[in-house]
Backbone as numpy.savetxt, mean C-alpha at the origin, in Angstrom:
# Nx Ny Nz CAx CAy CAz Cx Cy Cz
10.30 1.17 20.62 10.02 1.88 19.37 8.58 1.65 18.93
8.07 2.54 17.91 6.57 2.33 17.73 6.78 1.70 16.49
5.80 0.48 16.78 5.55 -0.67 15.76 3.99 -0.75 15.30
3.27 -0.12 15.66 1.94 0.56 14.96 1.61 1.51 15.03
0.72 1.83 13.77 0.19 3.53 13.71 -1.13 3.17 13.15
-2.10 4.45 13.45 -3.21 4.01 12.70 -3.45 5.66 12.79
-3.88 6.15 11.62 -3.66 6.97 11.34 -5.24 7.38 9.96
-5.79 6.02 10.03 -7.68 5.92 9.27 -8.12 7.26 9.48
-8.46 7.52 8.26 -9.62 8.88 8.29 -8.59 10.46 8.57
-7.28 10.15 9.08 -6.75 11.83 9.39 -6.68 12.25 7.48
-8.09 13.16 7.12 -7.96 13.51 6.05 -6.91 14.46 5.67
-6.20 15.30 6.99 -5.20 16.08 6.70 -3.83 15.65 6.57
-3.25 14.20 6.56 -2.64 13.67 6.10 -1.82 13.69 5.09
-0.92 13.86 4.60 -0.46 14.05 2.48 0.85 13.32 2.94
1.37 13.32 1.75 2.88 12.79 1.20 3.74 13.46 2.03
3.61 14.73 2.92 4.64 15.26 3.65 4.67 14.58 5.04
3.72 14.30 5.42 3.30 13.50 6.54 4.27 12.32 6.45
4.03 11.77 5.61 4.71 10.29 5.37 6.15 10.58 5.13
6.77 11.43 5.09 8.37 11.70 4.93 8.42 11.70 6.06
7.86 12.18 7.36 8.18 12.09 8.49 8.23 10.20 9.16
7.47 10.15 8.95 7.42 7.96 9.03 8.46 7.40 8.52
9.28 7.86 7.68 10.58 7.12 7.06 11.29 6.61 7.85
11.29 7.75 9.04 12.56 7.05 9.83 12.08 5.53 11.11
10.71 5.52 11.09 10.27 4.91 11.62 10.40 3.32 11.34
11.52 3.17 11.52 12.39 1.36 10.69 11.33 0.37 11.65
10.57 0.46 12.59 9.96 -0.81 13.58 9.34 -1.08 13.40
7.92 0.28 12.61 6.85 0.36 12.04 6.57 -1.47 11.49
5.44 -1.94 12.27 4.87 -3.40 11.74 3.71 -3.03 11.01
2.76 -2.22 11.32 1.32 -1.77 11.16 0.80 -0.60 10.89
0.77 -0.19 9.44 0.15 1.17 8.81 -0.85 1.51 8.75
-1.63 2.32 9.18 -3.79 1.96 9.04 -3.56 3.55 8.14
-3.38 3.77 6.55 -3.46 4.98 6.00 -5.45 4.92 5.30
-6.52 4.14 6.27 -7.36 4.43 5.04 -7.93 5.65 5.22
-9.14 5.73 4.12 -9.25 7.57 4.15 -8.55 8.57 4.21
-6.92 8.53 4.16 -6.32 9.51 4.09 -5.76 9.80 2.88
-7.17 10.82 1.97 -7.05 11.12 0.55 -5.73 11.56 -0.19
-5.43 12.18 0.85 -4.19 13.48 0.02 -2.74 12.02 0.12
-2.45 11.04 0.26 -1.46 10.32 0.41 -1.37 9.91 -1.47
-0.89 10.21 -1.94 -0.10 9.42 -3.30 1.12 8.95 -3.83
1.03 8.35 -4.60 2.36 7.44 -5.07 3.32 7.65 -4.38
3.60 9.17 -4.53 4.84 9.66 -3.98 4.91 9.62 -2.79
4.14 9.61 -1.53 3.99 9.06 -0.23 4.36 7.95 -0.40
3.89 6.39 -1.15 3.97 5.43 -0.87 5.84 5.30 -1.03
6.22 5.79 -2.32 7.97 5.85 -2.24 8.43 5.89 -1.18
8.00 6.53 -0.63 8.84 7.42 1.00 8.53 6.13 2.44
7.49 5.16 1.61 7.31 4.43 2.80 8.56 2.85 2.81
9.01 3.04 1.32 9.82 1.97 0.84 11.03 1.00 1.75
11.45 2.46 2.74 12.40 1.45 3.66 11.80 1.00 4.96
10.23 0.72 4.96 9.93 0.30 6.36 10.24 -1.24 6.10
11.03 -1.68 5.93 11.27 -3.20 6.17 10.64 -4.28 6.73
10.18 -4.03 8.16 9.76 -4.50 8.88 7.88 -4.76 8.59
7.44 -3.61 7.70 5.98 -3.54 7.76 5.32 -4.61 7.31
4.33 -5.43 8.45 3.79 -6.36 7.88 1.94 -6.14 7.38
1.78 -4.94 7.75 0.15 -4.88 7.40 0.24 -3.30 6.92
-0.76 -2.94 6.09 -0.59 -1.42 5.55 -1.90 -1.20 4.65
-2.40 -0.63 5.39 -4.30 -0.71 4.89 -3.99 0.91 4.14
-4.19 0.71 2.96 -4.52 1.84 1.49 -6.04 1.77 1.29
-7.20 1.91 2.21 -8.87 1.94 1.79 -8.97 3.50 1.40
-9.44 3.45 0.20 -9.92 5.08 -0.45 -8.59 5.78 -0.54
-7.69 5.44 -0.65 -6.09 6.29 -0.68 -6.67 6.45 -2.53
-7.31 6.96 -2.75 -7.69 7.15 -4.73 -6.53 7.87 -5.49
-5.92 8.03 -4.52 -4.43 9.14 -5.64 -3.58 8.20 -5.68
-3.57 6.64 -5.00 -2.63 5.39 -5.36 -2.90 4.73 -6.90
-1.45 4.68 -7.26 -2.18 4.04 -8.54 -0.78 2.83 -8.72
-0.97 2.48 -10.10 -0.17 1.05 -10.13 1.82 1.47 -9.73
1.85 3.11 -10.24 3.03 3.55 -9.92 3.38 3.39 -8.45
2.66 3.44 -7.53 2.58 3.47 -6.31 3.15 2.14 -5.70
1.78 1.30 -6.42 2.27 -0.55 -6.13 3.56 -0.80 -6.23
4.30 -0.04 -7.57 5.18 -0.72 -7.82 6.67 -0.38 -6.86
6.34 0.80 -5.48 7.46 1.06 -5.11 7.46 0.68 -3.44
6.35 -0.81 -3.57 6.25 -1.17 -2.02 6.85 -3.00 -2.54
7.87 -2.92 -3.54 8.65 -4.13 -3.80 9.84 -4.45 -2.81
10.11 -3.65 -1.78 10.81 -4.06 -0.80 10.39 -4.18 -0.19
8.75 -4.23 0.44 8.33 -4.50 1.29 8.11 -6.13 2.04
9.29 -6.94 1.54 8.88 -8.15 1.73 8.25 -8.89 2.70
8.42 -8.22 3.82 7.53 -9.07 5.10 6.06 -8.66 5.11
5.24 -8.09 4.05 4.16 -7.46 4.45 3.32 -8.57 3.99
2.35 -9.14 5.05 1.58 -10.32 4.91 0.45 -9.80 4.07
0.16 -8.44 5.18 -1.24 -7.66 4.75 -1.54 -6.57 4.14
-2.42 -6.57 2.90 -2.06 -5.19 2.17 -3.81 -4.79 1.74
-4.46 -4.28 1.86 -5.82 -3.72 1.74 -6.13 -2.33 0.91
-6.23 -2.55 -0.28 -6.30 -2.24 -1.26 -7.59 -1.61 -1.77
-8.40 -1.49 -0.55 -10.04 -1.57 -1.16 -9.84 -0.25 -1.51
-10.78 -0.42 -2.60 -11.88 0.81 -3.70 -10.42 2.01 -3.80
-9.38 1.49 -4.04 -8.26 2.69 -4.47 -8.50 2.34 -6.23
-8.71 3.26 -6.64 -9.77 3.29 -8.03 -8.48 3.19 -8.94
-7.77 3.67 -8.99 -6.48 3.57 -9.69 -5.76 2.89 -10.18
-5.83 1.78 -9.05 -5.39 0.49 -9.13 -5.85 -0.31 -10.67
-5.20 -0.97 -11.09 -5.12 -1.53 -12.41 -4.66 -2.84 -12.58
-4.75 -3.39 -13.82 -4.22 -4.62 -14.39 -2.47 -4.47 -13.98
-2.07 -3.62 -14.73 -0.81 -3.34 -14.87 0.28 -3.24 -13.68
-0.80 -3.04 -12.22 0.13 -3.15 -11.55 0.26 -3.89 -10.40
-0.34 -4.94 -10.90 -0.51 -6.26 -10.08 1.00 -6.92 -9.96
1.46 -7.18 -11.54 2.66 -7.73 -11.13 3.60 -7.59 -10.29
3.67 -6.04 -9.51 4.32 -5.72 -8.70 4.37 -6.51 -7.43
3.25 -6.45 -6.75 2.71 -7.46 -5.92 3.14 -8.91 -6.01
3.51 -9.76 -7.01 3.68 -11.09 -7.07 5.05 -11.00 -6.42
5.59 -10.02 -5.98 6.88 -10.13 -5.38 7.08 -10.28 -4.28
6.03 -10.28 -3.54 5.50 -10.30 -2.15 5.29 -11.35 -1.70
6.18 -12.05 -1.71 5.57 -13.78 -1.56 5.82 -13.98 0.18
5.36 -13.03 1.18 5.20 -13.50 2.35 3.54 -12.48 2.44
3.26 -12.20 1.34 1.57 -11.65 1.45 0.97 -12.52 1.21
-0.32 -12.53 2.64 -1.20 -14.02 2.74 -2.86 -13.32 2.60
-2.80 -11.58 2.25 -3.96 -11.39 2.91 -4.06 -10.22 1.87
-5.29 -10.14 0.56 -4.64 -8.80 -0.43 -6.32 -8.64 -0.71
-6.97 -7.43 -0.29 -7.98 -6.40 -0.35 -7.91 -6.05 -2.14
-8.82 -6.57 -2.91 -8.93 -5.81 -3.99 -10.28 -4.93 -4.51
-11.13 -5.34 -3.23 -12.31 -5.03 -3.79 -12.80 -3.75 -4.34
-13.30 -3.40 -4.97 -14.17 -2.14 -5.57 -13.26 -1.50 -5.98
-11.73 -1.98 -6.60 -11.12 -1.87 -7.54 -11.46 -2.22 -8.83
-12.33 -1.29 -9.78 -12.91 -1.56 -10.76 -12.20 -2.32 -11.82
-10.59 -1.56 -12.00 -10.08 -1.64 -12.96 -9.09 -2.95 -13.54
-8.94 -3.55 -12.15 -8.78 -5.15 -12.01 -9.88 -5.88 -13.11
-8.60 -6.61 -13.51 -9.88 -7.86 -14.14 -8.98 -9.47 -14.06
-9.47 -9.77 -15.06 -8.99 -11.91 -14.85 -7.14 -11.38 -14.82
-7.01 -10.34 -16.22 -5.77 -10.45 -16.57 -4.61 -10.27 -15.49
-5.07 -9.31 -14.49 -4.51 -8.73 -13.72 -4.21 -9.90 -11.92
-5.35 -10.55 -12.09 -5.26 -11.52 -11.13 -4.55 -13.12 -11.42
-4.23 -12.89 -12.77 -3.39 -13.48 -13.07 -1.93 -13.82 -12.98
-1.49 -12.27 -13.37 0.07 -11.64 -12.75 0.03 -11.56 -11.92
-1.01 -11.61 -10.59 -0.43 -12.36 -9.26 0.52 -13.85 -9.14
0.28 -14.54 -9.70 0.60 -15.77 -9.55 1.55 -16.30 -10.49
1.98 -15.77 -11.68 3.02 -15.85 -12.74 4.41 -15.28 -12.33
């Protein structure tokens, strides 16, 4: 079964794309960066990969904290890369603290992060 995809930069990519990956239960390794058109509602659809331990979101800008909050089953995911998805916020950090087998979390040039938000990581 296929246990990685990398899939960086296919700008033609969207949320319909990713309904097709659902069924993909082996999936270890997601590479979605640059693929603009992916939002929240993509990330829902990625909810039963169980298995996923890495899942790179770089420039995914239509992710926002709604998004974070529906990769809470994702428990084995060590690795999550988060860079410059602008959306991203205080508010939806807490989601993330649920992830307690994540060893490896991309926040950079996420503006909208601040102390408060790197806080509810760890609370």
């Amino acid at each position: 079964p296929l246990t990685s995809l990398d899939l960086e930069d296919c700008k033609e990519v969207s949320d319909n794309g990713l309904h097709a990956l659902a069924g993909l239960t082996a999936l270890t390794s997601l590479d979605l960066a640059f693929c603009e058109q992916v939002s929240d509602n993509g990330l829902r659809l990625l909810a039963g990969l169980a298995a996923l331990t890495s899942l790179d979101l770089t420039l995914c800008g239509q992710v926002s904290d709604d998004g974070l909050r529906s990769l809470f089953g994702l428990t084995a995911l060590t690795s999550l890369n988060l860079y410059n998805c602008t959306q991203v916020t205080d508010y939806g950090l807490p989601a993330l603290a649920g992830l307690t087998a994540l060893t490896s979390l991309n926040l950079a040039a996420c503006e909208l992060v601040s102390d408060n938000g790197l806080q509810a990581l760890y609370t």
